[in-house]
Coordinates of C-alpha atoms in Angstrom, one line a residue:
X1 CA -2.5 -29.9 4.6
X2 CA -6.2 -30.5 5.3
X3 CA -7.1 -26.8 5.4
X4 CA -5.2 -26.2 2.1
X5 CA -6.8 -29.2 0.5
X6 CA -10.3 -28.0 1.3
X7 CA -9.9 -24.6 -0.2
X8 CA -8.1 -26.1 -3.3
X9 CA -11.1 -28.4 -3.8
X10 CA -13.3 -25.4 -4.0
X11 CA -11.1 -23.6 -6.4
X12 CA -10.0 -26.4 -8.8
X13 CA -12.0 -29.6 -7.8
X14 CA -10.8 -31.7 -10.7
X15 CA -7.1 -31.0 -10.1
X16 CA -7.1 -30.7 -6.3
X17 CA -5.1 -33.8 -5.4
X18 CA -2.4 -33.0 -8.0
X19 CA -2.2 -29.4 -6.9
X20 CA -1.9 -30.2 -3.2
X21 CA 0.9 -32.8 -3.9
X22 CA 2.9 -30.3 -6.0
X23 CA 2.5 -27.6 -3.4
X24 CA 3.7 -30.0 -0.7
X25 CA 6.8 -30.8 -2.8
X26 CA 7.5 -27.1 -3.3
X27 CA 7.2 -26.4 0.4
X28 CA 9.6 -29.3 1.2
X29 CA 12.0 -28.0 -1.4
X30 CA 12.3 -24.5 0.2
X31 CA 11.5 -25.3 3.8
X32 CA 13.8 -23.1 6.0
X33 CA 15.7 -24.2 9.0
X34 CA 13.9 -24.2 12.3
X35 CA 12.6 -20.8 13.2
X36 CA 11.8 -19.4 16.6
X37 CA 8.2 -19.9 17.8
X38 CA 5.9 -17.6 15.7
X39 CA 4.6 -14.4 17.1
X40 CA 1.3 -14.5 15.2
X41 CA 0.3 -11.0 16.0
X42 CA 3.5 -9.1 15.5
X43 CA 2.0 -7.1 12.7
X44 CA -0.5 -5.4 15.0
X45 CA 1.8 -2.4 15.4
X46 CA 3.8 -1.6 12.4
X47 CA 5.8 1.5 11.6
X48 CA 6.6 0.5 8.0
X49 CA 9.2 2.4 6.0
X50 CA 9.2 1.8 2.2
X51 CA 11.9 2.4 -0.3
X52 CA 12.7 1.6 -3.9
X53 CA 15.6 -0.9 -4.1
X54 CA 17.7 1.6 -6.1
X55 CA 16.9 4.7 -4.0
X56 CA 20.3 4.9 -2.2
X57 CA 22.7 6.7 -4.6
X58 CA 25.5 7.0 -2.1
X59 CA 27.9 4.3 -0.7
X60 CA 29.6 1.6 -2.6
X61 CA 28.6 -1.6 -4.3
X62 CA 25.3 -2.5 -6.0
X63 CA 22.1 -0.7 -5.2
X64 CA 21.1 -3.6 -2.9
X65 CA 24.5 -3.6 -1.2
X66 CA 24.1 0.1 -0.6
X67 CA 20.8 -0.5 1.1
X68 CA 22.4 -2.7 3.8
X69 CA 23.9 0.1 5.9
X70 CA 20.9 2.3 5.4
X71 CA 18.8 -0.2 7.4
X72 CA 20.3 1.2 10.6
X73 CA 18.9 4.6 9.8
X74 CA 15.4 3.0 9.3
X75 CA 15.7 1.4 12.7
X76 CA 17.0 4.5 14.4
X77 CA 14.0 6.4 12.9
X78 CA 11.7 4.3 14.9
X79 CA 10.5 1.9 12.2
X80 CA 10.1 -1.8 12.8
X81 CA 9.5 -3.0 9.3
X82 CA 10.8 -2.3 5.8
X83 CA 8.9 -2.7 2.5
X84 CA 11.4 -2.9 -0.4
X85 CA 9.5 -2.0 -3.5
X86 CA 9.8 -4.2 -6.6
X87 CA 13.2 -5.7 -7.0
X88 CA 12.4 -8.6 -9.3
X89 CA 13.4 -8.9 -13.0
X90 CA 11.5 -6.3 -15.0
X91 CA 11.8 -4.0 -18.1
X92 CA 10.6 -1.2 -15.8
X93 CA 7.6 0.0 -17.8
X94 CA 5.8 0.3 -14.5
X95 CA 8.6 0.9 -11.9
X96 CA 9.1 -2.8 -11.5
X97 CA 5.4 -3.8 -11.1
X98 CA 5.8 -5.4 -14.6
X99 CA 7.6 -8.6 -13.6
X100 CA 9.5 -10.7 -16.1
X101 CA 10.8 -13.3 -13.7
X102 CA 9.4 -13.9 -10.2
X103 CA 12.5 -15.8 -8.9
X104 CA 15.2 -13.5 -10.1
X105 CA 16.6 -10.2 -8.7
X106 CA 16.7 -7.4 -11.3
X107 CA 20.3 -7.6 -12.6
X108 CA 21.0 -3.9 -12.4
X109 CA 20.2 -4.0 -8.6
X110 CA 22.8 -6.7 -7.8
X111 CA 22.8 -10.4 -7.2
X112 CA 20.8 -12.7 -5.0
X113 CA 23.7 -12.6 -2.5
X114 CA 23.3 -8.8 -2.2
X115 CA 19.6 -9.4 -1.3
X116 CA 20.6 -12.1 1.2
X117 CA 22.8 -9.5 2.9
X118 CA 19.8 -7.2 3.2
X119 CA 17.8 -10.0 4.7
X120 CA 20.5 -10.8 7.2
X121 CA 20.9 -7.2 8.3
X122 CA 17.2 -6.8 8.7
X123 CA 17.0 -9.9 10.8
X124 CA 19.9 -8.6 13.0
X125 CA 18.1 -5.3 13.5
X126 CA 14.7 -7.0 14.0
X127 CA 13.2 -5.3 11.0
X128 CA 10.3 -7.2 9.4
X129 CA 10.6 -7.3 5.6
X130 CA 7.9 -6.9 3.0
X131 CA 8.0 -7.3 -0.8
X132 CA 5.5 -7.1 -3.6
X133 CA 3.6 -10.0 -4.9
X134 CA 2.3 -8.7 -8.3
X135 CA -0.1 -11.5 -9.2
X136 CA -2.7 -9.7 -11.4
X137 CA -0.5 -9.4 -14.4
X138 CA 3.0 -10.0 -15.8
X139 CA 5.3 -8.1 -18.1
X140 CA 5.0 -8.7 -21.8
X141 CA 8.6 -9.8 -21.5
X142 CA 7.8 -12.7 -19.2
X143 CA 8.5 -16.1 -20.6
X144 CA 4.9 -17.1 -20.2
X145 CA 3.7 -14.3 -22.5
X146 CA 6.5 -14.9 -25.0
X147 CA 5.5 -18.5 -25.2
X148 CA 1.9 -17.5 -25.7
X149 CA 2.9 -15.2 -28.5
X150 CA 4.8 -18.1 -30.1
X151 CA 1.5 -20.0 -30.3
X152 CA 1.8 -22.3 -27.3
X153 CA -1.8 -23.0 -26.4
X154 CA -0.8 -24.0 -22.8
X155 CA 0.6 -20.5 -22.1
X156 CA -2.1 -18.7 -24.0
X157 CA -4.5 -20.1 -21.4
X158 CA -2.4 -18.3 -18.7
X159 CA -4.0 -15.1 -19.9
X160 CA -7.4 -13.5 -20.4
X161 CA -8.1 -13.5 -24.1
X162 CA -10.6 -13.3 -26.9
X163 CA -10.3 -14.0 -30.6
X164 CA -12.9 -11.4 -31.6
X165 CA -12.4 -7.7 -31.4
X166 CA -14.0 -6.3 -28.2
X167 CA -17.0 -3.9 -28.9
X168 CA -15.7 -0.7 -27.4
X169 CA -18.1 2.2 -27.3
X170 CA -16.5 5.2 -25.5
X171 CA -14.4 6.4 -22.6
X172 CA -15.9 9.1 -20.3
X173 CA -15.5 10.7 -16.9
X174 CA -17.9 10.1 -14.1
X175 CA -17.2 11.9 -10.8
X176 CA -13.6 11.0 -9.9
X177 CA -13.6 7.9 -12.2
X178 CA -12.6 7.3 -15.8
X179 CA -14.8 4.6 -17.4
X180 CA -14.7 2.7 -20.6
X181 CA -18.0 1.4 -22.0
X182 CA -18.2 -1.9 -23.9
X183 CA -21.1 -4.0 -25.3
X184 CA -20.8 -7.5 -23.9
X185 CA -23.5 -10.1 -24.8
X186 CA -25.7 -7.3 -26.1
X187 CA -25.5 -5.3 -22.8
X188 CA -23.5 -2.2 -21.9
X189 CA -20.7 -2.7 -19.4
X190 CA -18.7 0.1 -17.8
X191 CA -15.2 -0.6 -16.6
X192 CA -12.8 1.7 -14.7
X193 CA -9.7 2.8 -16.7
X194 CA -6.7 2.8 -14.3
X195 CA -4.2 4.6 -16.6
X196 CA -6.3 6.7 -19.0
X197 CA -3.1 8.5 -20.3
X198 CA -1.7 5.2 -21.5
X199 CA -4.5 3.4 -23.3
X200 CA -4.2 2.0 -26.8
X201 CA -6.8 1.6 -29.5
X202 CA -9.1 -0.1 -27.0
X203 CA -8.6 0.8 -23.3
X204 CA -8.4 -2.7 -21.8
X205 CA -7.4 -4.8 -24.8
X206 CA -4.3 -5.2 -26.9
X207 CA -4.1 -7.3 -30.1
X208 CA -0.9 -9.3 -30.4
X209 CA 0.9 -10.9 -33.3
X210 CA -0.9 -14.2 -32.8
X211 CA -4.2 -12.4 -33.7
X212 CA -5.5 -12.8 -30.1
X213 CA -6.7 -9.9 -28.0
X214 CA -5.2 -9.9 -24.5
X215 CA -6.9 -8.1 -21.5
X216 CA -4.9 -5.7 -19.3
X217 CA -6.0 -3.7 -16.3
X218 CA -2.9 -1.4 -16.1
X219 CA -0.4 -0.7 -18.9
X220 CA -0.9 -2.4 -22.2
X221 CA 2.5 -4.0 -21.6
X222 CA 1.1 -5.8 -18.5
X223 CA -1.3 -8.6 -19.7
X224 CA -3.6 -9.9 -17.0
X225 CA -3.4 -13.5 -15.8
X226 CA -6.2 -16.1 -16.0
X227 CA -6.5 -17.4 -12.4
X228 CA -9.2 -19.8 -13.3
X229 CA -6.3 -21.8 -14.9
X230 CA -5.0 -24.0 -12.0
X231 CA -1.5 -23.9 -13.6
X232 CA -1.4 -20.1 -12.8
X233 CA -2.2 -20.9 -9.2
X234 CA 0.5 -23.5 -9.0
X235 CA 3.1 -21.0 -10.5
X236 CA 2.3 -18.5 -7.8
X237 CA 2.2 -21.1 -5.0
X238 CA 5.8 -21.8 -5.8
X239 CA 6.6 -18.1 -5.9
X240 CA 5.0 -17.5 -2.5
X241 CA 6.8 -20.5 -1.0
X242 CA 10.2 -19.3 -2.4
X243 CA 10.0 -15.8 -1.0
X244 CA 8.3 -16.5 2.4
X245 CA 11.0 -19.1 3.0
X246 CA 13.5 -16.2 2.8
X247 CA 11.6 -14.3 5.5
X248 CA 9.4 -11.9 3.4
X249 CA 5.9 -10.9 4.2
X250 CA 3.9 -10.0 1.1
X251 CA 2.2 -6.9 -0.1
X252 CA -0.5 -8.1 -2.5
X253 CA -0.6 -5.6 -5.4
X254 CA -3.9 -4.8 -7.1
X255 CA -5.6 -7.6 -5.1
X256 CA -9.2 -6.6 -6.1
X257 CA -8.5 -7.5 -9.7
X258 CA -7.1 -11.0 -9.1
X259 CA -9.4 -13.9 -9.9
X260 CA -11.7 -12.0 -12.2
X261 CA -12.3 -12.5 -15.9
X262 CA -12.4 -9.7 -18.5
X263 CA -14.2 -6.4 -17.8
X264 CA -13.1 -6.5 -14.1
X265 CA -15.3 -4.6 -11.7
X266 CA -14.5 -4.3 -8.1
X267 CA -16.5 -3.8 -4.9
X268 CA -18.6 -7.0 -5.1
X269 CA -18.3 -10.3 -3.3
X270 CA -16.2 -12.8 -5.2
X271 CA -16.0 -16.2 -3.6
X272 CA -13.4 -17.5 -6.1
X273 CA -11.0 -14.6 -5.4
X274 CA -11.6 -15.0 -1.6
X275 CA -10.6 -18.6 -1.8
X276 CA -7.5 -17.7 -3.8
X277 CA -6.4 -15.4 -1.0
X278 CA -7.1 -18.1 1.6
X279 CA -5.2 -20.7 -0.4
X280 CA -2.1 -18.5 -1.0
X281 CA -2.0 -17.5 2.7
X282 CA -2.2 -21.2 3.6
X283 CA 0.9 -21.9 1.5
X284 CA 2.7 -19.0 3.1
X285 CA 1.8 -20.0 6.6
X286 CA 3.1 -23.5 6.1
X287 CA 6.4 -22.2 4.9
X288 CA 6.7 -19.4 7.5
X289 CA 4.0 -18.9 10.1
X290 CA 5.1 -15.3 10.7
X291 CA 4.2 -14.2 7.2
X292 CA 1.7 -11.4 7.0
X293 CA -0.3 -10.3 3.9
X294 CA -0.8 -6.6 3.2
X295 CA -3.5 -5.9 0.6
X296 CA -3.6 -3.0 -1.7
X297 CA -7.2 -2.2 -2.8
X298 CA -9.2 1.0 -2.9
X299 CA -12.8 -0.2 -2.9
X300 CA -15.8 0.6 -0.7
X301 CA -15.0 -0.1 2.9
X302 CA -17.2 -3.3 3.2
X303 CA -15.3 -4.8 0.2
X304 CA -11.9 -4.0 1.8
X305 CA -13.1 -5.6 5.0
X306 CA -14.0 -8.7 3.1
X307 CA -10.4 -8.8 1.8
X308 CA -9.2 -9.6 5.3
X309 CA -11.3 -12.8 5.4
X310 CA -12.4 -14.0 8.8
X311 CA -10.4 -15.2 11.8
X312 CA -11.0 -18.8 10.8
X313 CA -10.4 -18.2 7.1
X314 CA -7.9 -15.4 6.8
X315 CA -7.1 -13.8 3.5
X316 CA -4.9 -11.0 4.9
X317 CA -3.8 -9.3 8.1
X318 CA -3.2 -5.8 6.9
X319 CA -4.7 -3.3 4.4
X320 CA -3.9 0.2 3.2
X321 CA -6.4 2.7 4.6
X322 CA -7.0 4.5 1.4
X323 CA -10.3 6.0 2.6
X324 CA -8.6 7.6 5.6
X325 CA -5.7 8.9 3.5
X326 CA -8.1 10.6 1.0
X327 CA -10.2 12.2 3.8
X328 CA -7.1 13.1 5.8
X329 CA -6.0 15.3 2.9
X330 CA -9.6 16.7 2.6
X331 CA -9.3 17.6 6.3
X332 CA -5.9 19.2 5.8
X333 CA -7.1 21.2 2.8
X334 CA -10.4 22.3 4.5
X335 CA -9.0 22.7 8.0
X336 CA -11.8 20.5 9.3
X337 CA -11.3 17.2 11.2
X338 CA -15.0 16.2 10.6
X339 CA -13.8 14.3 7.5
X340 CA -11.3 12.3 9.6
X341 CA -13.8 11.2 12.3
X342 CA -16.4 10.3 9.7
X343 CA -13.9 8.0 8.0
X344 CA -12.7 6.5 11.3
X345 CA -16.3 5.6 12.1
X346 CA -16.6 3.9 8.7
X347 CA -13.5 1.8 8.9
X348 CA -13.9 0.7 12.5
X349 CA -15.5 -2.7 11.9
X350 CA -13.0 -5.1 10.6
X351 CA -12.2 -8.7 11.8
X352 CA -10.4 -9.1 15.1
X353 CA -7.2 -10.3 13.4
X354 CA -7.0 -7.3 11.0
X355 CA -5.2 -4.0 11.1
X356 CA -5.2 -0.9 9.0
X357 CA -2.0 0.7 7.6
X358 CA -2.5 4.5 7.7
X359 CA -0.5 6.9 5.5
X360 CA -0.2 10.4 4.1
X361 CA 1.4 9.1 0.9
X362 CA 2.3 5.8 -0.6
X363 CA 4.5 5.1 -3.6
X364 CA 1.7 5.9 -6.1
X365 CA -0.2 9.1 -6.6
X366 CA -2.6 10.5 -4.0
X367 CA -5.9 9.0 -5.1
X368 CA -9.0 11.1 -4.9
X369 CA -11.2 8.1 -5.4
X370 CA -14.8 8.3 -4.0
X371 CA -14.7 12.1 -3.9
X372 CA -17.2 14.0 -5.9
X373 CA -17.8 17.7 -6.7
X374 CA -17.7 20.2 -5.1
X375 CA -15.3 18.5 -2.7
X376 CA -13.2 16.9 -5.4
X377 CA -12.6 20.3 -7.1
X378 CA -11.9 22.0 -3.8
X379 CA -9.2 19.4 -3.0
X380 CA -7.7 19.5 -6.5
X381 CA -7.5 23.3 -6.3
X382 CA -5.8 23.2 -2.9
X383 CA -3.2 20.5 -3.8
X384 CA -2.6 20.4 -7.6
X385 CA -0.4 23.5 -7.6
X386 CA 2.0 21.6 -5.4
X387 CA 1.9 18.3 -7.3
X388 CA 1.1 17.0 -10.8
X389 CA -2.0 15.6 -12.3
X390 CA -2.3 11.8 -12.7
X391 CA -5.2 9.7 -14.1
X392 CA -6.7 12.8 -15.7
X393 CA -6.8 14.7 -12.4
X394 CA -8.4 11.9 -10.4
X395 CA -5.1 11.6 -8.6
X396 CA -2.3 13.9 -7.7
X397 CA 1.4 12.9 -7.8
X398 CA 3.9 14.5 -5.5
X399 CA 5.9 14.1 -2.3
X400 CA 4.3 14.8 1.1
X401 CA 6.5 17.8 1.9
X402 CA 5.8 19.5 -1.4
X403 CA 2.1 18.9 -1.2
X404 CA 2.1 20.6 2.2
X405 CA 3.5 23.7 0.5
X406 CA 7.1 22.9 1.8
X407 CA 6.0 24.2 5.2
X408 CA 7.9 22.3 8.0
X409 CA 5.3 23.1 10.6
X410 CA 2.4 21.8 8.5
X411 CA 4.5 18.7 7.5
X412 CA 5.4 17.7 11.0
X413 CA 1.9 18.5 12.2
X414 CA 0.5 16.1 9.5
X415 CA 2.8 13.3 10.7
X416 CA 1.9 14.0 14.4
X417 CA -1.8 13.8 13.4
X418 CA -1.2 10.5 11.5
X419 CA 0.7 9.1 14.5
X420 CA -2.4 9.9 16.6
X421 CA -4.6 7.5 14.7
X422 CA -5.1 3.8 15.6
X423 CA -3.3 1.2 13.6
X424 CA -0.1 1.0 11.7
X425 CA 1.8 3.8 9.9
X426 CA 3.5 4.0 6.5
X427 CA 6.6 6.2 6.0
X428 CA 7.8 6.9 2.5
X429 CA 11.6 7.0 1.9
X430 CA 12.8 10.6 2.0
X431 CA 9.9 12.0 4.0
X432 CA 12.1 12.0 7.1
X433 CA 14.4 14.5 5.3
X434 CA 11.6 16.7 3.9
X435 CA 12.5 15.7 0.3
X436 CA 10.5 17.6 -2.4
X437 CA 9.2 16.7 -5.8
X438 CA 11.5 16.1 -8.7
X439 CA 10.7 18.8 -11.2
X440 CA 9.2 17.1 -14.3
X441 CA 11.8 18.8 -16.7
X442 CA 14.6 17.2 -14.6
X443 CA 13.2 13.7 -15.2
X444 CA 14.5 11.7 -18.2
X445 CA 12.2 12.2 -21.1
X446 CA 10.8 8.7 -21.0
X447 CA 9.7 9.1 -17.4
X448 CA 7.9 12.4 -17.7
X449 CA 4.5 11.0 -18.9
X450 CA 4.0 9.0 -15.7
X451 CA 3.9 11.9 -13.2
X452 CA 4.3 9.5 -10.3
X453 CA 8.0 9.7 -11.0
X454 CA 8.2 13.1 -9.4
X455 CA 7.8 11.4 -6.0
X456 CA 10.4 8.8 -6.9
X457 CA 14.1 9.3 -7.6
X458 CA 17.2 8.4 -5.6
X459 CA 18.5 9.9 -2.4
X460 CA 22.0 11.2 -3.0
X461 CA 23.0 11.6 0.6
X462 CA 23.0 15.4 0.6
X463 CA 19.3 15.3 1.6
X464 CA 20.3 14.2 5.1
X465 CA 22.5 17.2 5.8
X466 CA 20.2 20.1 4.9
X467 CA 19.0 22.4 7.7
X468 CA 15.5 21.1 7.0
X469 CA 16.5 17.5 7.5
X470 CA 18.3 18.3 10.7
X471 CA 15.0 19.6 12.0
X472 CA 12.6 17.1 10.5
X473 CA 14.5 13.9 11.0
X474 CA 14.9 14.0 14.8
X475 CA 11.4 15.3 15.3
X476 CA 9.8 12.6 13.2
X477 CA 12.0 10.0 14.9
X478 CA 10.8 11.2 18.3
X479 CA 7.2 11.0 17.2
X480 CA 7.7 7.4 16.0
X481 CA 9.7 6.3 19.0
X482 CA 7.2 7.8 21.5
X483 CA 4.3 6.3 19.6
X484 CA 6.0 2.9 19.8
X485 CA 6.1 3.3 23.6
X486 CA 2.4 4.1 23.5
X487 CA 1.4 1.1 21.4
X488 CA -0.9 -0.4 24.0
X489 CA -3.1 2.7 23.6
X490 CA -3.1 3.1 19.8
X491 CA -3.9 -0.6 19.2
X492 CA -7.5 0.2 20.4
X493 CA -10.1 2.6 18.9
X494 CA -10.2 6.2 20.2
X495 CA -13.1 8.1 21.7
X496 CA -13.8 11.5 20.2
X497 CA -13.4 14.5 22.5
X498 CA -15.3 17.8 22.0
X499 CA -13.1 20.3 20.1
X500 CA -13.1 23.1 17.5
X501 CA -13.5 21.9 13.9
X502 CA -9.8 22.5 13.3
X503 CA -8.5 20.2 16.1
X504 CA -8.3 16.5 16.2
X505 CA -9.0 15.5 19.9
X506 CA -9.1 11.9 20.9
X507 CA -8.9 9.8 24.1
X508 CA -7.4 6.3 24.2
X509 CA -7.8 3.9 27.1
X510 CA -5.6 1.0 28.3
X511 CA -6.7 -0.5 31.5
X512 CA -7.3 2.4 33.9
X513 CA -4.9 4.7 32.0
X514 CA -5.8 7.3 29.5
X515 CA -3.9 9.0 26.6
X516 CA -5.2 12.2 25.2
X517 CA -4.1 13.3 21.7
X518 CA -4.6 16.8 20.3
X519 CA -3.6 18.1 16.8
X520 CA -4.4 21.6 15.6
X521 CA -4.4 21.3 11.8
X522 CA -4.9 25.0 11.2
X523 CA -2.7 28.0 11.1
X524 CA -4.7 29.7 13.8
X525 CA -4.4 29.2 17.6
X526 CA -7.1 27.0 19.1
X527 CA -8.3 26.0 22.5
X528 CA -9.9 22.7 23.6
X529 CA -12.1 22.8 26.7
X530 CA -12.4 19.6 28.8
X531 CA -14.4 20.5 31.9
X532 CA -14.5 16.9 33.2
X533 CA -10.7 16.6 33.3
X534 CA -8.0 18.2 35.4
X535 CA -5.0 18.2 33.0
X536 CA -2.5 18.8 35.8
X537 CA -3.1 15.1 36.5
X538 CA -1.6 14.2 33.1
X539 CA 2.0 14.2 32.0
X540 CA 3.2 15.5 28.7
X541 CA 4.4 12.6 26.6
X542 CA 5.3 14.7 23.5
X543 CA 4.4 18.2 22.3
X544 CA 4.8 19.8 18.9
X545 CA 4.9 23.5 18.5
X546 CA 3.2 25.7 21.1
X547 CA 1.0 23.4 23.0
X548 CA 0.2 23.8 26.7
X549 CA -2.3 22.2 29.1
X550 CA -3.7 24.5 31.8
X551 CA -6.5 23.5 34.2
X552 CA -9.3 22.0 32.1
X553 CA -8.1 23.2 28.7
X554 CA -5.4 22.8 26.2
X555 CA -4.0 25.8 24.3
X556 CA -2.7 24.9 20.8
X557 CA -0.7 27.3 18.6
X558 CA -0.7 27.0 14.8
X559 CA -0.1 23.4 13.7
X560 CA 0.7 22.4 17.3
X561 CA 0.0 19.0 18.9
X562 CA 0.3 17.3 22.2
X563 CA 0.0 13.8 23.8
X564 CA -1.0 13.7 27.5
X565 CA -1.0 10.5 29.6
X566 CA -2.8 10.0 32.9

């Protein structure tokens, strides 16, 4: 426990011995039976499918029980990991990211035994499991917050509070950000507003019955936790031990806000938050050495790189590649791969133990963070008609297929392009069937304000039988399965090949072998000339649409792609 003790001494020097002793007891309590020798780099090639726990509306039994047979489909698709979105007890103000009990399954999903069946089937199929660790905030229905409201000083200190009304000045838009200005100690402070549609009297503060103002980063019903209180750390050390003992790796929700006080601002070095990540990972590692941490944060690239830690002081192994996602959509909207290559160059330098998770869509809205006009307006104009505004237009909700204008060629081309990047891949549930947006009028009235609900909603089973699904599903499966066979290539960084602006062209090397990847992201035919290569020497691994190598060139029809291996 020496490594853990050292980091705890930096975090909570006065309580370090007590904290370490209590963590040791928690680990002993949940310690699993002997596991196989750990494969410490298993996460370096993930094809990660994600799904809400109640997304399967066909079959029998509870929602979690219905998920069990669906795992075979996930495996057959070519995925090797599954992220089950929030399944813990919650009043569902924020789709389960408002947790009211960290150790209980949400009753409407089934019992713990149903979840154990999911875990057992995933282990049989060799699917790694991820779950969400929501550690920035809790639900207002959590027992900790209820006790705070009842006047319990111990639990009031679990939260970020003030007795005096915050000095709020205004809320304004700046580029793609919505900011709230406060006067703090006589100085103006600007803080990003995550959900501008759902703010109360003061954007980040809510006064409760006890007269105290409680800080929140997200919904007002999600009060933020005070991580400078060692009891909060101990609570989450027990939670981490409990779930990693059951075999889960952890997606760290809203990680850039954890460990900060009021008026949270991201993008800066935060030694306290860094040590929190190191400490929680040490707890997880001692329970289950195969645990990986996946961080969710959209900050400047150097800040995201810091969230990985260092090889000797790891905070996380994986991170969502938000910057690449944003600029991938810019490239698709503009028909220009220059935006992709610029971002690939920016995200290249990360610690040796780290890996990016690339995606077209995640479970939230498509964030347009870090875009400014005129590019921001151009992307909004191109995509908003096929989605719905979120965060006052700084994000766009919607399913991948809808946002690509329900065009099967464009959709499959976008996934072929994504599969041609280095790193892991994220696949949203339903994308493999070409599922479209849920029209807002068809949503229950209480779900319409949060437009992200158009890219949620259950799968009824009929989606798998449509002509569209019968085309998309096997094609996407072939892309994923062939990519899995090429993992030795795409675990290294590609070299750019000369090509027209509408064609992504890259070369990967593994030993003396070479893989060439081409994707035409436009609706016009394109030609790539490679005078230094005789393409007859290459075999076609996979082609999409009209793609043909000939001599020293590759002919690509609209939205076509091809992988060639020498």
